[in-house]
Amino acid sequence: MTRAVFAALLSHWWRNPLQLFTLMSGLALATALWSGVQAINAEARASYDAAAATLGEGRFDQITRSDGGLIDQADYIALRRSGWLVSPVVEGRINGQRVIGIDPLTAPGGLGPVTMDGGNIAAFLGGTGQLFARQETFDQLGETGAEQVVSADIAPGTVITDIGIAQRILDQDGLLTRLIVDPVQPVRQAKLDTVVPYLTLQAARSDTDVGRLTDSFHLNLTAFGFLSFAVGVFIVHGAIGLAFEQRRGVVRTMRALGVPLHRLIVLICVELLVLALIAGVIGVALGYLIAAALLPDVAATLEGLYGANVGGSIALRPVWLASALAIALGGTLIAAGGALVKLVRTPLLASGQRRASAIAGGPYNWVQPAVAGALLLLAVLLALFGSGLVAGFALLGSLLLGAALALSMILSGVLKVGSTLARGPIAQWFWADTRQQVPGLSLALMALLLAMSTNIGVSTMVSSFRLTFVGFLDQVLNAELYVYTTEDWQDRAMLDTVSNRVGSVLPIMSTGSTLAGHPAEVFSARDDPTYSENWKLIEAIPDAWGVLARGDGVMINEQLFRRTTLQLGSDLVINADVTLPVIGVYGDYGNPLGQAIVTEELFRQMFPDVRASRFGLRMSPGDVAGLRADLIAAGLPKGNLINQSGIKAFSMSVFDRTFTVTTALNILTLAVAGFAILMSLLTLAALRVPQLAPVWALGLTRRQLGWLELGRAVLLAVLTGICALPVGLALAWVLLAVVNVEAFGWRLPMFVFPGEYARLGLFALVAATCAAAWPAWRLARTPPSDLLKVFSNER
Amino acid sequence: MLLRARSITKTYPGTEGPIEVLRGVSLDVDAGETVALTGESGSGKSTLLHLIGGLDAPDSGSIALQDIEITALDDAGRAAVRRDRVGVIFQQFNLIPSLTIADNIAFQARIAGRYQANLVSDLAQELGLAAQMKKYPEQLSGGQQQRVAIARTLAAQPRLVLADEPTGNLDEETADAVLDVMTKLTLDSGAALLMVTHSERLAGRLARRVHLRNGAVA
């Protein structure tokens, strides 16, 4: 029996390949978007883990020079002799690749590519030495004379080698970049400043851990992926619902012929799971392609925003493979659950006829509007009283789902009004018939609503971010030329060269600190109109810059302001001797850390060991090129001179890469929604024949019916688009004012972009028209014999 | 006695209160007997047929088929009766559109575990379907589809054939031909036939007639 029933079930797909294609492609697309995003996340996280494992970044305290310079190897030896368990690190760049030299004999456990137990320690330390890196890193690095060992475990863009080899190839003989402090130290050891006074100990700061910094970015990506999957599940739900509906008669026949219900249910589940597995594998493959295409841009974004190195190629990781297949199977079961329950509850003698009203959307009753209302109410409550990132995403979810569920009700209401206002029999029939189609198309329209509102929301967020960031760059990068120095003679050469040729020299000094219990940085600001004229303060007391210049106050960035209870006028302890009132709050987009600015004089008093290594030079833009050439002639390395336009160009390129990722995901989501409409219309086409045949018999041509079908789809898409606009703007507000603040610590002003929304609306309209064109064309070409069958009871 | 139905009642909910469709109907059918079940529309003919076939359960009364009390069975038990002992021919054919004619005819025999290729072939030959075996139901006329439904039922060799106006959609000539074949094949296999019909003419061609009026045997 099982074989015969299973064959009969499968024969449905064989005879209805379009429906099978709908189901498989819907599930595959949904899985593809989800697994693509997950693949990117998994790759990035693997890169962070590789960095943490090989370099110990963020895990260990470090000793560096207060002025940012290099450490003499003799000082390292002095520290070891005085009881400090420290390990030397040399770091530099060759052809843009980060070269790190470590000492495996003294490094804390687990660091580096080789261990004392490994058999290759001799090769690592001796002879020409070994370099460990990924192949793509070696390709960029070029020849160094050392043996190259390809290792996928090393962080992207990073080369690990023995410290001696690193010193040789970086030309830093006898010099070290920093010292890693072993977590286990002897009870008795000399104080650091008594051994080497110019060195400072920096605690491992969890807030700068790259994994945590980028979590929010990945959370956003994951949310996007999940949203895409939800849109996909809508399609799958529709396709499965339709398949069940179309097989109602067959199922009834099989039951009437003696197939037990429970066996039928089991076989249908097996059938669906097999199909889901196949679609899931296809989806994973598509997801791999999506991830491979997007990863370079994501990697550039992560490196630009957070300095996190992420590899540019995707590896097949079991975790995301399994999660993608699980989500495909889970999505199918979710989508099929309702249909199976309905099947169990349907009496054997219930009508086997297909009912358009029962397709996909299910019976239109009070439950859906009630759930929609409850979800929207929950969204409002979360917006008013919720806090934390989880509440932010719960707000997003309830807003989108509530709006999607409310769509049928709204469309039905609008179409009812249209029906009342319509004049003439055809117009009245058109509006009434369109209203009748809403339940059948509701899932596809919900998918379109979600896709469009996501597009509007994310585009608004990214565009607002871009606009704000451009303004912010203009505010922060007000100096025409930036000079970096590492030695005192370079300071003198720079000052001699620029003397009388620039408007002002703005030294930029900073040091790590802890402010109001949070890891932070303290910056200095020289009393100069550059700041007061360019910087826009979010909150400030009157004449804040004047007060700052007098040393009577401190300005803090928005991150510190939001993370603490500090208000204007609150006292902020800068160090043990200095406590100042907060006099202003400035926007500091892109910086994960808290920050405070004090006047230059006060900074020098508080931190006498910190030397100014960066300088902003104000001058006429036309003089930049000449001065730059003279500074190079004075001995300053070319790489230490960066003009404003270079930094801005780099920053904007980071954003453009971010845009690429966002745009790609937007287009994919919209394409999935367009696909949903196409598939819904195609699969509903057979059910439309009995509804349209009487109208045809009464005098409308098939061509007219085809045009009316097209117009109906476009009308529904337009109405859905109109509904999507407020939902999308609400989504943008949630992203900017709630999620962004919780995730990054700053709030962006929200801008609206009517032109962009109009363009998006046009895209959606084109997608809907394209999706409806084929079914309408098919309808216009339906043979009269098929239409006549409606009246002869032979269908 | 092949079928013994006693004091069957059945009520359906209606918009203006419950509708009493069957009021204590009793009916016996012997093996090899052909019985016509006639009556006006709404007299309860189809409902009685569905209850006997285990497609629905009566409110009260008993239905025994070869000593199996159908009313005492659960859903799975009733499915087994339909599969193994009863064959139902519906007015709307209820063929499986995605299966070929050959597979449709063989379907019930296969799920009952009594599939015989030569029987299927003989039935197709007798019912004039031999040339249609590779086609799909939608490619056949209404009369041909009804013959497929008959062949499907007989291929499973049921003890009792229940037919609900099997020729209702056919013209007189075709209806007569279909009934002749159905009766002959049923009797050849030693089964009994209980057929619902509106047609006095067709009812007259069967061995016995049971007339229902307002839910009771007249």
Coordinates of N, CA, C and O in Angstrom, one line a residue, chain A residues 249-335:
Chain A
G249 N -8.9 16.8 -3.3 CA -9.8 15.8 -3.9 C -9.1 14.4 -4.0 O -9.7 13.4 -3.7
V250 N -7.8 14.4 -4.3 CA -7.1 13.2 -4.4 C -7.0 12.5 -3.0 O -7.1 11.3 -2.8
V251 N -6.7 13.4 -2.0 CA -6.6 12.8 -0.6 C -7.9 12.2 -0.2 O -8.0 11.2 0.4
R252 N -9.0 12.9 -0.5 CA -10.3 12.4 -0.2 C -10.5 11.1 -0.9 O -11.0 10.1 -0.3
T253 N -10.2 11.0 -2.2 CA -10.4 9.8 -2.9 C -9.6 8.7 -2.3 O -10.1 7.6 -2.1
M254 N -8.3 8.9 -1.9 CA -7.5 7.9 -1.4 C -8.1 7.4 0.0 O -8.1 6.2 0.2
R255 N -8.5 8.4 0.7 CA -9.1 8.0 2.0 C -10.4 7.1 1.8 O -10.6 6.1 2.4
A256 N -11.2 7.6 0.8 CA -12.4 6.8 0.5 C -12.1 5.4 0.0 O -12.9 4.5 0.2
L257 N -11.0 5.3 -0.6 CA -10.6 4.0 -1.2 C -10.0 3.1 -0.1 O -9.6 2.0 -0.4
G258 N -9.7 3.7 1.1 CA -9.3 2.8 2.2 C -7.9 3.1 2.7 O -7.3 2.3 3.5
V259 N -7.2 4.2 2.3 CA -5.9 4.5 2.8 C -6.1 5.2 4.2 O -6.8 6.2 4.3
P260 N -5.5 4.6 5.2 CA -5.7 5.2 6.5 C -5.1 6.6 6.6 O -4.0 6.9 6.0
L261 N -5.8 7.5 7.4 CA -5.3 8.9 7.4 C -3.9 9.0 8.0 O -3.1 9.8 7.4
H262 N -3.6 8.3 9.0 CA -2.3 8.5 9.7 C -1.1 8.1 8.7 O -0.1 8.8 8.7
R263 N -1.4 7.1 7.9 CA -0.3 6.7 6.9 C -0.2 7.8 5.9 O 0.9 8.1 5.4
L264 N -1.3 8.3 5.5 CA -1.3 9.4 4.5 C -0.5 10.6 5.0 O 0.3 11.2 4.3
I265 N -0.7 10.9 6.3 CA 0.0 12.1 6.9 C 1.5 11.8 6.9 O 2.3 12.6 6.5
V266 N 1.8 10.6 7.3 CA 3.3 10.2 7.4 C 3.9 10.3 6.0 O 5.0 10.9 5.9
L267 N 3.2 9.8 5.0 CA 3.8 9.8 3.7 C 3.9 11.2 3.1 O 4.9 11.5 2.4
I268 N 2.9 12.0 3.4 CA 3.0 13.4 2.9 C 4.2 14.1 3.6 O 4.9 14.9 3.0
C269 N 4.4 13.8 4.9 CA 5.5 14.4 5.6 C 6.9 14.0 5.0 O 7.8 14.8 4.8
V270 N 6.9 12.7 4.8 CA 8.2 12.1 4.2 C 8.4 12.8 2.8 O 9.5 13.2 2.5
E271 N 7.4 12.9 2.0 CA 7.5 13.5 0.7 C 8.0 14.9 0.8 O 8.9 15.3 0.1
L272 N 7.4 15.7 1.7 CA 7.8 17.1 1.9 C 9.2 17.2 2.4 O 10.0 18.1 1.9
L273 N 9.6 16.3 3.3 CA 11.0 16.4 3.8 C 12.0 16.1 2.8 O 13.1 16.7 2.7
V274 N 11.7 15.1 1.9 CA 12.6 14.7 0.8 C 12.7 15.9 -0.1 O 13.9 16.3 -0.5
L275 N 11.6 16.5 -0.5 CA 11.7 17.7 -1.3 C 12.4 18.9 -0.7 O 13.2 19.6 -1.3
A276 N 12.2 19.0 0.6 CA 12.8 20.1 1.4 C 14.3 19.9 1.4 O 15.1 20.8 1.3
L277 N 14.7 18.6 1.6 CA 16.1 18.3 1.6 C 16.8 18.6 0.3 O 17.9 19.3 0.3
I278 N 16.2 18.3 -0.8 CA 16.7 18.5 -2.1 C 16.8 20.1 -2.3 O 17.8 20.6 -2.7
A279 N 15.7 20.8 -2.0 CA 15.7 22.2 -2.2 C 16.7 22.9 -1.2 O 17.3 23.9 -1.6
G280 N 16.9 22.3 0.0 CA 17.8 22.8 0.9 C 19.2 22.7 0.4 O 20.0 23.7 0.5
V281 N 19.6 21.6 -0.2 CA 20.9 21.5 -0.8 C 21.1 22.5 -1.9 O 22.2 23.1 -2.0
I282 N 20.1 22.6 -2.8 CA 20.2 23.6 -3.9 C 20.4 25.0 -3.3 O 21.2 25.8 -3.7
G283 N 19.6 25.3 -2.2 CA 19.7 26.6 -1.5 C 21.0 26.8 -0.9 O 21.6 28.0 -1.0
V284 N 21.6 25.8 -0.3 CA 22.9 26.0 0.3 C 24.0 26.3 -0.8 O 24.8 27.2 -0.7
A285 N 23.8 25.6 -2.0 CA 24.7 25.9 -3.1 C 24.6 27.4 -3.6 O 25.6 28.1 -3.8
L286 N 23.3 27.8 -3.7 CA 23.1 29.2 -4.1 C 23.6 30.2 -3.0 O 24.2 31.2 -3.4
G287 N 23.4 29.8 -1.8 CA 23.9 30.6 -0.7 C 25.4 30.8 -0.7 O 25.9 31.8 -0.4
Y288 N 26.0 29.7 -1.1 CA 27.5 29.7 -1.2 C 27.9 30.7 -2.2 O 28.8 31.6 -2.0
L289 N 27.2 30.7 -3.3 CA 27.5 31.7 -4.4 C 27.2 33.1 -4.0 O 28.1 34.0 -4.3
I290 N 26.1 33.3 -3.3 CA 25.8 34.7 -2.8 C 26.9 35.1 -1.8 O 27.4 36.3 -1.9
A291 N 27.2 34.2 -0.9 CA 28.2 34.6 0.1 C 29.6 34.9 -0.6 O 30.3 35.9 -0.2
A292 N 29.9 34.1 -1.5 CA 31.2 34.3 -2.2 C 31.2 35.6 -2.9 O 32.3 36.3 -3.0
A293 N 30.1 36.0 -3.5 CA 30.0 37.3 -4.2 C 30.0 38.5 -3.3 O 30.6 39.5 -3.6
L294 N 29.4 38.3 -2.1 CA 29.3 39.4 -1.2 C 30.4 39.6 -0.2 O 30.7 40.6 0.4
L295 N 31.1 38.4 0.1 CA 32.1 38.5 1.2 C 33.2 39.5 1.0 O 33.6 40.2 2.0
P296 N 33.8 39.7 -0.2 CA 34.8 40.7 -0.3 C 34.3 42.1 0.1 O 35.1 42.8 0.8
D297 N 33.1 42.5 -0.2 CA 32.5 43.8 0.2 C 32.3 43.8 1.7 O 32.6 44.8 2.4
V298 N 31.8 42.7 2.3 CA 31.6 42.6 3.7 C 33.0 42.7 4.4 O 33.1 43.4 5.4
A299 N 34.0 42.0 3.9 CA 35.3 42.0 4.5 C 35.9 43.5 4.5 O 36.4 43.9 5.5
A300 N 35.7 44.2 3.4 CA 36.1 45.5 3.3 C 35.4 46.4 4.3 O 36.0 47.3 4.9
T301 N 34.1 46.2 4.4 CA 33.3 47.0 5.4 C 33.8 46.8 6.8 O 34.1 47.7 7.6
L302 N 34.0 45.5 7.2 CA 34.5 45.2 8.5 C 35.8 45.7 8.8 O 36.1 46.2 9.9
E303 N 36.7 45.6 7.8 CA 38.1 46.1 8.0 C 38.0 47.7 8.1 O 38.7 48.3 9.0
G304 N 37.2 48.3 7.3 CA 37.1 49.7 7.3 C 36.5 50.3 8.6 O 37.0 51.3 9.1
L305 N 35.4 49.6 9.0 CA 34.7 50.1 10.2 C 35.4 49.7 11.5 O 35.4 50.5 12.5
Y306 N 35.9 48.5 11.5 CA 36.4 48.0 12.8 C 37.8 47.5 12.8 O 38.3 47.1 13.8
G307 N 38.5 47.6 11.6 CA 39.8 47.1 11.6 C 39.9 45.6 11.7 O 41.0 45.0 12.0
A308 N 38.8 44.9 11.5 CA 38.8 43.4 11.6 C 39.1 42.8 10.3 O 38.6 43.1 9.3
N309 N 40.1 41.9 10.3 CA 40.5 41.2 9.1 C 39.7 40.0 8.9 O 39.6 39.1 9.7
V310 N 39.0 40.0 7.7 CA 38.2 38.8 7.4 C 38.7 38.3 6.0 O 38.9 39.1 5.1
G311 N 38.8 37.0 5.8 CA 39.2 36.5 4.6 C 38.3 36.8 3.5 O 37.1 37.0 3.7
G312 N 38.8 36.8 2.2 CA 37.9 37.2 1.1 C 37.3 36.0 0.4 O 36.7 36.1 -0.6
S313 N 37.5 34.8 0.9 CA 36.9 33.6 0.3 C 36.2 32.8 1.3 O 36.5 32.8 2.5
I314 N 35.2 32.1 0.8 CA 34.3 31.3 1.7 C 34.8 29.8 1.8 O 35.1 29.2 0.8
A315 N 34.8 29.3 3.0 CA 35.1 27.9 3.2 C 33.8 27.2 3.5 O 32.9 27.8 4.1
L316 N 33.7 25.9 3.1 CA 32.5 25.2 3.4 C 32.6 24.7 4.9 O 33.4 23.9 5.2
R317 N 31.8 25.3 5.8 CA 31.9 25.0 7.2 C 30.6 24.2 7.6 O 29.5 24.5 7.3
P318 N 30.9 23.1 8.3 CA 29.8 22.2 8.7 C 28.7 22.9 9.4 O 27.5 22.6 9.3
V319 N 29.1 23.9 10.2 CA 28.1 24.5 11.1 C 27.0 25.2 10.3 O 25.8 25.0 10.5
W320 N 27.4 26.0 9.3 CA 26.4 26.7 8.5 C 25.7 25.8 7.5 O 24.5 26.0 7.2
L321 N 26.4 24.7 7.1 CA 25.7 23.8 6.2 C 24.6 23.1 6.9 O 23.5 23.0 6.4
A322 N 24.9 22.7 8.2 CA 23.9 22.0 9.0 C 22.7 23.0 9.3 O 21.5 22.6 9.2
S323 N 23.1 24.2 9.7 CA 22.0 25.2 10.0 C 21.2 25.5 8.9 O 20.0 25.7 9.0
A324 N 21.8 25.6 7.7 CA 21.0 25.9 6.5 C 20.0 24.8 6.2 O 18.8 25.1 5.9
L325 N 20.5 23.6 6.2 CA 19.6 22.4 6.0 C 18.5 22.3 7.0 O 17.3 22.0 6.7
A326 N 18.9 22.6 8.3 CA 17.9 22.5 9.4 C 16.8 23.6 9.2 O 15.6 23.3 9.4
I327 N 17.2 24.8 8.7 CA 16.2 25.8 8.5 C 15.3 25.5 7.3 O 14.1 25.9 7.3
A328 N 15.9 24.8 6.3 CA 15.1 24.4 5.2 C 14.0 23.4 5.6 O 12.8 23.6 5.3
L329 N 14.4 22.4 6.4 CA 13.5 21.4 6.8 C 12.5 22.0 7.8 O 11.3 21.8 7.8
G330 N 13.0 22.8 8.7 CA 12.2 23.5 9.7 C 11.1 24.4 9.1 O 10.0 24.4 9.4
G331 N 11.6 25.2 8.1 CA 10.7 26.1 7.4 C 9.6 25.3 6.7 O 8.4 25.7 6.7
T332 N 9.9 24.2 6.1 CA 8.9 23.4 5.4 C 7.9 22.8 6.4 O 6.7 22.9 6.1
L333 N 8.4 22.4 7.5 CA 7.5 21.8 8.5 C 6.6 22.9 9.1 O 5.4 22.7 9.3
I334 N 7.2 24.1 9.3 CA 6.3 25.2 9.8 C 5.2 25.5 8.7 O 4.1 25.7 9.0
A335 N 5.7 25.6 7.5 CA 4.8 26.0 6.4 C 3.7 24.9 6.2 O 2.6 25.2 5.9

